[in-house]
Every structure is written in structure tokens, then in C-alpha cells.
PDB file of C-alpha atoms in Angstrom:
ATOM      1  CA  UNK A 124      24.873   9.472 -17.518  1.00 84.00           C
ATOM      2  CA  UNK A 125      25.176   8.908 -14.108  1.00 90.00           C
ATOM      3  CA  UNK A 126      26.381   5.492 -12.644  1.00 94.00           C
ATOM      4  CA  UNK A 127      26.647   3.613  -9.335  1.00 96.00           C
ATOM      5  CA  UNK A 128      28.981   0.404  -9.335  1.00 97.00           C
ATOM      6  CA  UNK A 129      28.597  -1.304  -5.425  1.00 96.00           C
ATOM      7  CA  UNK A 130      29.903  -4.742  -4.537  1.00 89.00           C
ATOM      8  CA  UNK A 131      28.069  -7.784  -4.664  1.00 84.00           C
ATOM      9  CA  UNK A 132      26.031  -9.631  -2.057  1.00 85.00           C
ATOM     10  CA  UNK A 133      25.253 -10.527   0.325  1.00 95.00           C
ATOM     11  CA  UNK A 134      28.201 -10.513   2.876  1.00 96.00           C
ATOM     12  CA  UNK A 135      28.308 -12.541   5.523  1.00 97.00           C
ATOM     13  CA  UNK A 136      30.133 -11.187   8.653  1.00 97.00           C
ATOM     14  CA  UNK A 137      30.518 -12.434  12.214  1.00 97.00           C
ATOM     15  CA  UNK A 138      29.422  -9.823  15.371  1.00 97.00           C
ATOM     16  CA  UNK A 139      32.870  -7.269  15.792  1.00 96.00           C
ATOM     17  CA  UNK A 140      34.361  -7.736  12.486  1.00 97.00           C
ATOM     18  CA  UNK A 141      35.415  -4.606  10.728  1.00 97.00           C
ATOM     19  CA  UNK A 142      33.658  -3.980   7.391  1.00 97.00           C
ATOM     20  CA  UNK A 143      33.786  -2.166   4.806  1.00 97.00           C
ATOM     21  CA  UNK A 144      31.817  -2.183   1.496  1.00 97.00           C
ATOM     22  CA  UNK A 145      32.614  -0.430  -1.697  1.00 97.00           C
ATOM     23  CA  UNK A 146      31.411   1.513  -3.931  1.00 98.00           C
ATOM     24  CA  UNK A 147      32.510   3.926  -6.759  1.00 98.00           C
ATOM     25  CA  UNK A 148      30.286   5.621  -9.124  1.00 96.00           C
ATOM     26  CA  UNK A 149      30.513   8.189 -12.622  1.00 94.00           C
ATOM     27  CA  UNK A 150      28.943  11.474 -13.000  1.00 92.00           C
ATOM     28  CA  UNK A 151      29.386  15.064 -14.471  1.00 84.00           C
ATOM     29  CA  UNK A 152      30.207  17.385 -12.648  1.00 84.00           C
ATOM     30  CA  UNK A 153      30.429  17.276  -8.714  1.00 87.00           C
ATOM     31  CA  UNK A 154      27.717  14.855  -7.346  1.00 92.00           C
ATOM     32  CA  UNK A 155      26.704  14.509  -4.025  1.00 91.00           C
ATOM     33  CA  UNK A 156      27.249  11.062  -2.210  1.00 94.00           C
ATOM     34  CA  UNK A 157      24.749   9.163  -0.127  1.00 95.00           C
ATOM     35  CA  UNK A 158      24.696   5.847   1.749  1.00 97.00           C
ATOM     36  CA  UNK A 159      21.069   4.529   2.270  1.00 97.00           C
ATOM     37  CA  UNK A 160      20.175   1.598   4.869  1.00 97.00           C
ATOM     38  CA  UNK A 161      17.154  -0.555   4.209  1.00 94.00           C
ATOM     39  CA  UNK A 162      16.254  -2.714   7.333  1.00 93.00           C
ATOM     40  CA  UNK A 163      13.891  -5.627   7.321  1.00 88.00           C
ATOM     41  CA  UNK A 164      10.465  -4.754   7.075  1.00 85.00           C
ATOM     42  CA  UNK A 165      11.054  -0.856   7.034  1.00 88.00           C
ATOM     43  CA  UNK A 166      11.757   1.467   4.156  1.00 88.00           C
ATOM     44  CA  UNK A 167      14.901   3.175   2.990  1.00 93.00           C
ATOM     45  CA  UNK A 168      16.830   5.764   5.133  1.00 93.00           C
ATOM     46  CA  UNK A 169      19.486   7.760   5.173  1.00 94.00           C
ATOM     47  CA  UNK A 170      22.731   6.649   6.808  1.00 97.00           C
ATOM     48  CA  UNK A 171      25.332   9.302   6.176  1.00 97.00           C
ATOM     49  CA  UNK A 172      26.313  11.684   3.019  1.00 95.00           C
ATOM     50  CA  UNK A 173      28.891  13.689   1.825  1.00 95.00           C
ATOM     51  CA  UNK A 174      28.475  16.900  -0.803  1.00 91.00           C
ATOM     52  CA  UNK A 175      32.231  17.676  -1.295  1.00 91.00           C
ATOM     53  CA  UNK A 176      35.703  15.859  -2.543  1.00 93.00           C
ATOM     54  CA  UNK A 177      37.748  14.568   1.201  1.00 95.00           C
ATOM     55  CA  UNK A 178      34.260  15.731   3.108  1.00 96.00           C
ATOM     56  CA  UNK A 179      33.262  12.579   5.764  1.00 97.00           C
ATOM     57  CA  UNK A 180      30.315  11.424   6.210  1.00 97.00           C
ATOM     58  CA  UNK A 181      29.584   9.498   9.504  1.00 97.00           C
ATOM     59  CA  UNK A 182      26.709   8.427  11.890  1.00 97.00           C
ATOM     60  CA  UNK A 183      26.011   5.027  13.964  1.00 95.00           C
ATOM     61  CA  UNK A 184      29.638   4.238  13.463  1.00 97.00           C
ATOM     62  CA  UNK A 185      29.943   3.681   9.732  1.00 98.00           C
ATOM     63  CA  UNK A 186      32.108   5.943   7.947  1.00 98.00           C
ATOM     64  CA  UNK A 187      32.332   6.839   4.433  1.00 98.00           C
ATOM     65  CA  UNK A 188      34.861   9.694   2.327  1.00 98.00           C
ATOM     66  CA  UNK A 189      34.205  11.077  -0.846  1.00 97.00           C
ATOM     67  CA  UNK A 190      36.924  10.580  -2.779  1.00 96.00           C
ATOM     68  CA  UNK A 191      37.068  12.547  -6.226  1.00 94.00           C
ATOM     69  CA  UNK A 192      40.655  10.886  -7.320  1.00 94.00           C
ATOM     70  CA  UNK A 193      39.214   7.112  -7.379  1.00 96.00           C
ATOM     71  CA  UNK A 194      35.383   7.992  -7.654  1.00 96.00           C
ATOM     72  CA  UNK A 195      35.073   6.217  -4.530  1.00 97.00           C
ATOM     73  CA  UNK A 196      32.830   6.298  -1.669  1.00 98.00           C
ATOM     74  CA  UNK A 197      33.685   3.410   0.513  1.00 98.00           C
ATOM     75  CA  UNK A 198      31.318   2.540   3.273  1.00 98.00           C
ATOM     76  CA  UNK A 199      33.493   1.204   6.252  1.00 98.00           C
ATOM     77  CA  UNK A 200      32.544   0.195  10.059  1.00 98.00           C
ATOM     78  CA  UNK A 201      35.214  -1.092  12.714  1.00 97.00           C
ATOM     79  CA  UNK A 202      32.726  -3.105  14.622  1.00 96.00           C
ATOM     80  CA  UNK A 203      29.565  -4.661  13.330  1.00 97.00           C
ATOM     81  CA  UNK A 204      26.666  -5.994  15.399  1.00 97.00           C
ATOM     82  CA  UNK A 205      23.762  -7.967  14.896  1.00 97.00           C
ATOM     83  CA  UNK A 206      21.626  -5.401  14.286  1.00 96.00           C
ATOM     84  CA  UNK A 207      23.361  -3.946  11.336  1.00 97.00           C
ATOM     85  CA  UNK A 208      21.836  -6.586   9.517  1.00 97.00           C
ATOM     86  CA  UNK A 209      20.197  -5.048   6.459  1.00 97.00           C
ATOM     87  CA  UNK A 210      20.681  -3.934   2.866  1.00 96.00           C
ATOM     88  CA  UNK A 211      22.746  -0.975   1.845  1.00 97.00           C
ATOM     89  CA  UNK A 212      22.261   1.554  -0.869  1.00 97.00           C
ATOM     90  CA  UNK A 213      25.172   3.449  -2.288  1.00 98.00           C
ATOM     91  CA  UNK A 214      23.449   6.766  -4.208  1.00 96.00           C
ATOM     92  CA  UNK A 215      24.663  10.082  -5.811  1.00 94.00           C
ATOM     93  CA  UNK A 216      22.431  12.813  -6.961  1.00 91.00           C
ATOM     94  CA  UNK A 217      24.301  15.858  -9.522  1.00 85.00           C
ATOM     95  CA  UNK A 218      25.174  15.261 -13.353  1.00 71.00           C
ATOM     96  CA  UNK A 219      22.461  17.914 -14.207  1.00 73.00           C
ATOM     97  CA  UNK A 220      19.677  15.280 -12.537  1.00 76.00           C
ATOM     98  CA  UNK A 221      17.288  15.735  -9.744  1.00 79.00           C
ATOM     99  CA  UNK A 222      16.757  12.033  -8.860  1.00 90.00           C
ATOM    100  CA  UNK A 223      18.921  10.068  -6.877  1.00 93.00           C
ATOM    101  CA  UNK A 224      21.039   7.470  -8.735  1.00 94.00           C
ATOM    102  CA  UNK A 225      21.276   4.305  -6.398  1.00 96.00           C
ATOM    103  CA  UNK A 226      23.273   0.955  -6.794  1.00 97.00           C
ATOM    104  CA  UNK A 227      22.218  -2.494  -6.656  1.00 96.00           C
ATOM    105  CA  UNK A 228      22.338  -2.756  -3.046  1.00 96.00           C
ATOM    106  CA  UNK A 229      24.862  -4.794  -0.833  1.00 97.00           C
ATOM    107  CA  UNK A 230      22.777  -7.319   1.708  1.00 96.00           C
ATOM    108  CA  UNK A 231      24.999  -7.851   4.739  1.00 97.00           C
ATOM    109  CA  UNK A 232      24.263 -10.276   7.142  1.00 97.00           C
ATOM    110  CA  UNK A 233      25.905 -10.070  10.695  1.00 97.00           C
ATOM    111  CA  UNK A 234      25.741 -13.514  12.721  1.00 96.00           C
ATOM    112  CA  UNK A 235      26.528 -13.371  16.379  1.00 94.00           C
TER     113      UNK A 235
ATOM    114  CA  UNK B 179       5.648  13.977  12.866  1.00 58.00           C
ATOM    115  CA  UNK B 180       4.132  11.913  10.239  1.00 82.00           C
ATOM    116  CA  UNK B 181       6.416  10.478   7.637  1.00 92.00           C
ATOM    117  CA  UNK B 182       6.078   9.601   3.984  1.00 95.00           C
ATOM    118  CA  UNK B 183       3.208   7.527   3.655  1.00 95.00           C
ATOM    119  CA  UNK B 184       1.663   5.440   0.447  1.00 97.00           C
ATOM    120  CA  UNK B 185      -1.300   3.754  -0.154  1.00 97.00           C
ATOM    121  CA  UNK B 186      -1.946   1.110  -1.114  1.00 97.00           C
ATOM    122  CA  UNK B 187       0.851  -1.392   0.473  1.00 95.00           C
ATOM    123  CA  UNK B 188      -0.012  -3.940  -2.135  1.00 97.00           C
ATOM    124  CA  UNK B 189      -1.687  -3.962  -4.689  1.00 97.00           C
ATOM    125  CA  UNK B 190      -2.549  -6.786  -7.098  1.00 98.00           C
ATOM    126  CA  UNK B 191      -3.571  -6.654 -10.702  1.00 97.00           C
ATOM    127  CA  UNK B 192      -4.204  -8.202 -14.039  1.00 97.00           C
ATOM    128  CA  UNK B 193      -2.173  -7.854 -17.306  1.00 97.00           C
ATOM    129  CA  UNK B 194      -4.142  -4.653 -19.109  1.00 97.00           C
ATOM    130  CA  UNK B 195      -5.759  -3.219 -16.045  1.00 98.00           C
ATOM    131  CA  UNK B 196      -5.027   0.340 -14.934  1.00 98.00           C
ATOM    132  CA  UNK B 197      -3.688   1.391 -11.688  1.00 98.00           C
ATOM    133  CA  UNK B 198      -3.155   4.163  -9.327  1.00 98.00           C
ATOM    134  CA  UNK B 199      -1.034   4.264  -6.852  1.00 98.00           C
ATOM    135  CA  UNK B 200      -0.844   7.099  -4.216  1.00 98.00           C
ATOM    136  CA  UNK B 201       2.166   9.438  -1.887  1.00 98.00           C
ATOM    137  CA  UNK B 202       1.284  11.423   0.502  1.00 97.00           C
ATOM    138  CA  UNK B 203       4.699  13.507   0.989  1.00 96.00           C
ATOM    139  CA  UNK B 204       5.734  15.150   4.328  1.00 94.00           C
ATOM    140  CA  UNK B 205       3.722  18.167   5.812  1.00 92.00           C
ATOM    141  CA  UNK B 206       5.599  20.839   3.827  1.00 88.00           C
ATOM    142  CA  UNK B 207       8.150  19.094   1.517  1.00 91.00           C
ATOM    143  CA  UNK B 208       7.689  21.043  -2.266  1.00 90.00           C
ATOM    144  CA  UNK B 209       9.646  18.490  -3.580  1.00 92.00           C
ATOM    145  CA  UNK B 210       8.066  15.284  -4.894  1.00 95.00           C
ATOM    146  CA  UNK B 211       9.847  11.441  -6.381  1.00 96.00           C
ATOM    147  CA  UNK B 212       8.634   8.144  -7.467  1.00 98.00           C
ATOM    148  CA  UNK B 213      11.081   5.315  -7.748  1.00 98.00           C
ATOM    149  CA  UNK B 214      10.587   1.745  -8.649  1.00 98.00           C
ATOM    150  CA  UNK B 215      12.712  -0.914  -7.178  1.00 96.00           C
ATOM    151  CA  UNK B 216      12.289  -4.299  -8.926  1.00 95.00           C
ATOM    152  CA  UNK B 217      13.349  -7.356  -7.168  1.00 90.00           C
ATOM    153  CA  UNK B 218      17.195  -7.193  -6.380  1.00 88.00           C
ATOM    154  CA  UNK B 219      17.685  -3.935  -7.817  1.00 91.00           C
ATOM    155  CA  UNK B 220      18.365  -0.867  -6.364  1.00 94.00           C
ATOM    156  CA  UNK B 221      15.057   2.170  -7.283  1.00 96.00           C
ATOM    157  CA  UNK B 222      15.894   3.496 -10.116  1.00 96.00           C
ATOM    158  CA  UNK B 223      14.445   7.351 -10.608  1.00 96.00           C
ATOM    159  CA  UNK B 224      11.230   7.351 -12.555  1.00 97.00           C
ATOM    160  CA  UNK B 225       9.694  11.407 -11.793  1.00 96.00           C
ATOM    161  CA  UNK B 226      10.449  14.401 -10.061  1.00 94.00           C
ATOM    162  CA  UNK B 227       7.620  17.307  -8.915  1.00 94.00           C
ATOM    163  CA  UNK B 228       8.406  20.566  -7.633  1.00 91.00           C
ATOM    164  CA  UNK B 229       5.407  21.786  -6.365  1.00 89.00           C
ATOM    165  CA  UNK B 230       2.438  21.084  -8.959  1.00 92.00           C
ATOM    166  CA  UNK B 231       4.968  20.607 -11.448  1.00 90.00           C
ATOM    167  CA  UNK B 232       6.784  17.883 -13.196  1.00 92.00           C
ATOM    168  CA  UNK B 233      10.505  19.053 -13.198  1.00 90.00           C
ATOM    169  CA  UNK B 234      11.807  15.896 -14.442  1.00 92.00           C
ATOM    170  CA  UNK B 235      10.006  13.142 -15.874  1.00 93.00           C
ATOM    171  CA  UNK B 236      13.076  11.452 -17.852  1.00 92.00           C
ATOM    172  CA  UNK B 237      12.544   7.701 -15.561  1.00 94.00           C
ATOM    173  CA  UNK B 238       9.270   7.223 -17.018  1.00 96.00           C
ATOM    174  CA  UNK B 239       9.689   4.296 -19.063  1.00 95.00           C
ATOM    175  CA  UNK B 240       7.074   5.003 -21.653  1.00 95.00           C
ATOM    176  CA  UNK B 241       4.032   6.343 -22.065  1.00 96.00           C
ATOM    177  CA  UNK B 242       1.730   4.017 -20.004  1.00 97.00           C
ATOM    178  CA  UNK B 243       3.643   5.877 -17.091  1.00 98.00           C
ATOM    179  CA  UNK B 244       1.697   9.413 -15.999  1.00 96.00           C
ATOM    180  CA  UNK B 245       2.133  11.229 -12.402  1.00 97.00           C
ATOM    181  CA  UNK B 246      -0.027  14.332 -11.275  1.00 97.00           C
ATOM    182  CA  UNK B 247       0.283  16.781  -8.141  1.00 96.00           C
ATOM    183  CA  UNK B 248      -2.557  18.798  -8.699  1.00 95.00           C
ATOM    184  CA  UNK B 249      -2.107  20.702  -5.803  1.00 93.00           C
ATOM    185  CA  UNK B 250       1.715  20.342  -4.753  1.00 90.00           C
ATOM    186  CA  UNK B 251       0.770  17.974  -2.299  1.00 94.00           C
ATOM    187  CA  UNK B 252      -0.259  14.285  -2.552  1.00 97.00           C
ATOM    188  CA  UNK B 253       0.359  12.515  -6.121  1.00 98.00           C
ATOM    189  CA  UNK B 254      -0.712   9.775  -7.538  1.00 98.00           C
ATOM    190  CA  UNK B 255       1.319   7.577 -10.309  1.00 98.00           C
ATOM    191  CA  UNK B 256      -0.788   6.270 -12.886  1.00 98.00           C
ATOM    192  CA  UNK B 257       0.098   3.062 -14.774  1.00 98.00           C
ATOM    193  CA  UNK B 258      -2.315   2.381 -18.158  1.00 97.00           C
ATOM    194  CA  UNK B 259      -2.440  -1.351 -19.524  1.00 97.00           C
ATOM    195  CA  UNK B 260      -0.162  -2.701 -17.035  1.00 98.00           C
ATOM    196  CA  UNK B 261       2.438  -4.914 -18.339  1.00 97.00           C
ATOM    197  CA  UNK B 262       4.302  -8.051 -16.213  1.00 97.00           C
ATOM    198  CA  UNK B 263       7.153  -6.266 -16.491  1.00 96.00           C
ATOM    199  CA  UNK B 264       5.919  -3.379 -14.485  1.00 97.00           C
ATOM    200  CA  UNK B 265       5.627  -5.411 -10.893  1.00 97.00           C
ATOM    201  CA  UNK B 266       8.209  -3.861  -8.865  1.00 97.00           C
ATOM    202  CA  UNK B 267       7.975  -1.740  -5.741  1.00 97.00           C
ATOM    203  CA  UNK B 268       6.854   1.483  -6.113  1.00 98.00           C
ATOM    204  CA  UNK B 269       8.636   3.954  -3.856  1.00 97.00           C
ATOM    205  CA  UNK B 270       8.068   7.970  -3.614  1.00 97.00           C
ATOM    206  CA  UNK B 271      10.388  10.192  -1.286  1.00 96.00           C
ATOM    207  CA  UNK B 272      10.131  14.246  -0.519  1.00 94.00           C
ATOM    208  CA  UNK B 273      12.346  16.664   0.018  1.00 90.00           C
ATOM    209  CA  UNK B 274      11.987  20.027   1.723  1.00 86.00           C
ATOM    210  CA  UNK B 275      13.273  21.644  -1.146  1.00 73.00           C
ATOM    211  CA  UNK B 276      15.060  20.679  -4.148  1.00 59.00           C
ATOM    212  CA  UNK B 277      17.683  22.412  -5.990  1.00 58.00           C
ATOM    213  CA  UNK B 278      20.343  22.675  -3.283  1.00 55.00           C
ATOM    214  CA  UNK B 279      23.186  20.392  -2.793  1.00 51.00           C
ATOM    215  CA  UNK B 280      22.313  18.759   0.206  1.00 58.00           C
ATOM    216  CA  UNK B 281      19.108  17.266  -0.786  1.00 66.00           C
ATOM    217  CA  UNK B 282      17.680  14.532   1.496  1.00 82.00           C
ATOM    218  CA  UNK B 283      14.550  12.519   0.431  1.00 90.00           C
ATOM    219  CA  UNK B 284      12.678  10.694   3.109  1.00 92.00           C
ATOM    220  CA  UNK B 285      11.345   7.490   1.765  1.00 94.00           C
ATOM    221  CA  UNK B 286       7.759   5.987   2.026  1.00 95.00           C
ATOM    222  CA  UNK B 287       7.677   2.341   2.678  1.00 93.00           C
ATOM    223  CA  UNK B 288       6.449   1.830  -0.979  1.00 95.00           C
ATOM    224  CA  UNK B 289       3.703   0.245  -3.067  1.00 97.00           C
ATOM    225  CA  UNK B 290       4.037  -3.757  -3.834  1.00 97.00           C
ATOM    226  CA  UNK B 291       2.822  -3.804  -7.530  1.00 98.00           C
ATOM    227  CA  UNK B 292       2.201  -7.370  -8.990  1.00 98.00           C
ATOM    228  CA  UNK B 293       0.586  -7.767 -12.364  1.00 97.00           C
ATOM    229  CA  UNK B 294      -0.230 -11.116 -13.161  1.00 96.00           C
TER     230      UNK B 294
END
């Protein structure tokens, strides 16, 4: 069945470091890729997604690129603030399934 | 417009009691889940509607579990003899349509289920 493997939190950052968090996942088939954001107090949204091996996705400056070769779909930011302070959901929906498949979540914690 | 919404926010209950706990989707969205996230987890799939039907049901973790969408809209999960186990948060998302691959499900702010 279908699997999401993200790291372990949380991760603790200072304001302007570079992050990235990873993630890699197993599935049949071609699955499409999803990061979700969970901020305090507020319910899950999209970040960015990617449907396709090498497609990018990218919004609010985090960046992440499906990569078919190592199962991979590293989430990655060059410049963190305060504000991204939340939890983050690595998710893939294909294998034959309808529901989206989500990992553990990764709290990261930005101090300024 | 109006975004996922569920009611109620919380909802306390006793061991054996029964429960419902209600999604209203987005105006228009055919497609229909219900996740539940337990504490440190991420959601993990329980049901999937399109329309007035159940497409997928293969999250429901046994038979105390039971969703309806009578009329494609608003659905209720129902949860018979509650267990401990079962407190988690109960999240549903829609979808415009399902079925293609780019498939994004807008997320309620969930259902706080405690059985004590």
C-alpha cells in the first residue's frame, strides 16, 4: 500500500536559515505529491504539489521536486521567517486510492 | 466564499455512547472525505463520497464506523459504542471533483472527539 516516510520533529531553526525537510514515500503506480501546512489554530492547507516525475512545485518560497529515481519529495526554503512556524504534512494520493496518504507531520519552529 | 465547515468543534463523550459528527463541504464540491488525525499523527484516510455515494470506505476501522450523504451534500460520520481509542480529530475535506490527477481537498478545521 501506499506509504509516506517524513523526518522527525520538531526542528528548530533561527529567522533566514535555509531549510529543507524530507520526505520520500512508496506507491503503485504514479502518485501525485502534496505538501500540506497546518498553522496554529487553523486547519490544514495546501502549500504546493506536484503530479509528474522532475515537475516543481512552489508557492510562498518553499520549493519541492518530485523525484521518481529516489521517491523523494523534499520540501526546501532558502529563507525562513517567523511566521513559517507551523506543522508540515508531506501527502501523495494514486496507488489505485482516492484518499490522500499523509505523513506524520514535521513541527518546525522558527525563532527570531 | 464559505469554506469547509464542521460542527461540532468539540465534542465530548462517554465510553459506549453514540456520536455524530457533521461536514458541510464547499458550495459545489461532489467529492466528499473524512480523516482522523490522532494526537501526533498525521490524518489517516477513513471514507470517500462521490456524490451520494460511498466510493471508498476502506479507512473505516470497523464496523462501529458508518458515513451517509443522503443528498451529495452535507454528511455526517457516525460512531456506535464509542471506544477510548476513537478520540482523535475528526477532519473532512472536498474536492470539486475527484478522479483527476490534480485533486485538491480543502480541509475543515475538524471535530475534537474525546471519549472518556
Amino acid at each position: 500500500g501506499n506509504s509516506v516516510t517524513q523526518m522527525e520533529g520538531p526542528v528548530t531553526l533561527s529567522e533566514e536559515a535555509f531549510l529543507t525537510i524530507n520526505c520520500t514515500y512508496t506507491a503503485t503506480g504514479y502518485p501525485s505529491l502534496f505538501w500540506y501546512v497546518q498553522y496554529p489554530g487553523e486547519g490544514l492547507q495546501l502549500l504546493l504539489k506536484a503530479t509528474k516525475a522532475d515537475d516543481k512545485g512552489s508557492n510562498k518560497g518553499f520549493e519541492a521536486t518530485y523525484r521518481k529515481e529516489t521517491t523523494s519529495f523534499h520540501l526546501e526554503k532558502g529563507s525562513v521567517q517567523v511566521s513559517d512556524s507551523a506543522v508540515y504534512f508531506c501527502a501523495l494520493r494514486g496507488g489505485g486510492a482516492d484518499g490522500l496518504t499523509f505523513g506524520k507531520g514535521t513541527h518546525l519552529i522558527i525563532q527570531p | 466564499g464559505a469554506g469547509v465547515s464542521q460542527t461540532p468543534s468539540n465534542k465530548v463523550t462517554e465510553k459506549g455512547k453514540y456520536v455524530e459528527l457533521r461536514c458541510d463541504p464547499i458550495s459545489g464540491h461532489t467529492a466528499l472525505y473524512w480523516y482522523r488525525q490522532s494526537l501526533g499523527q498525521g490524518p489517516e484516510f477513513l471514507i470517500y463520497f462521490q456524490g451520494t455515494g460511498a466510493a471508498d470506505d476502506s479507512g473505516l476501522p470497523n464496523d462501529r464506523f458508518f458515513a451517509v450523504r443522503p443528498e451529495g451534500s452535507v454528511s455526517t460520520l457516525k460512531i456506535q459504542r464509542t471506544e477510548r481509542g476513537d478520540s482523535a480529530v475528526y477532519l473532512c475535506a472536498s474536492s470539486p471533483r475527484a478522479g483527476t490527477s490534480y485533486n485538491e481537498q480543502f480541509f475543515g478545521p475538524g471535530t475534537r472527539l474525546t471519549v472518556l
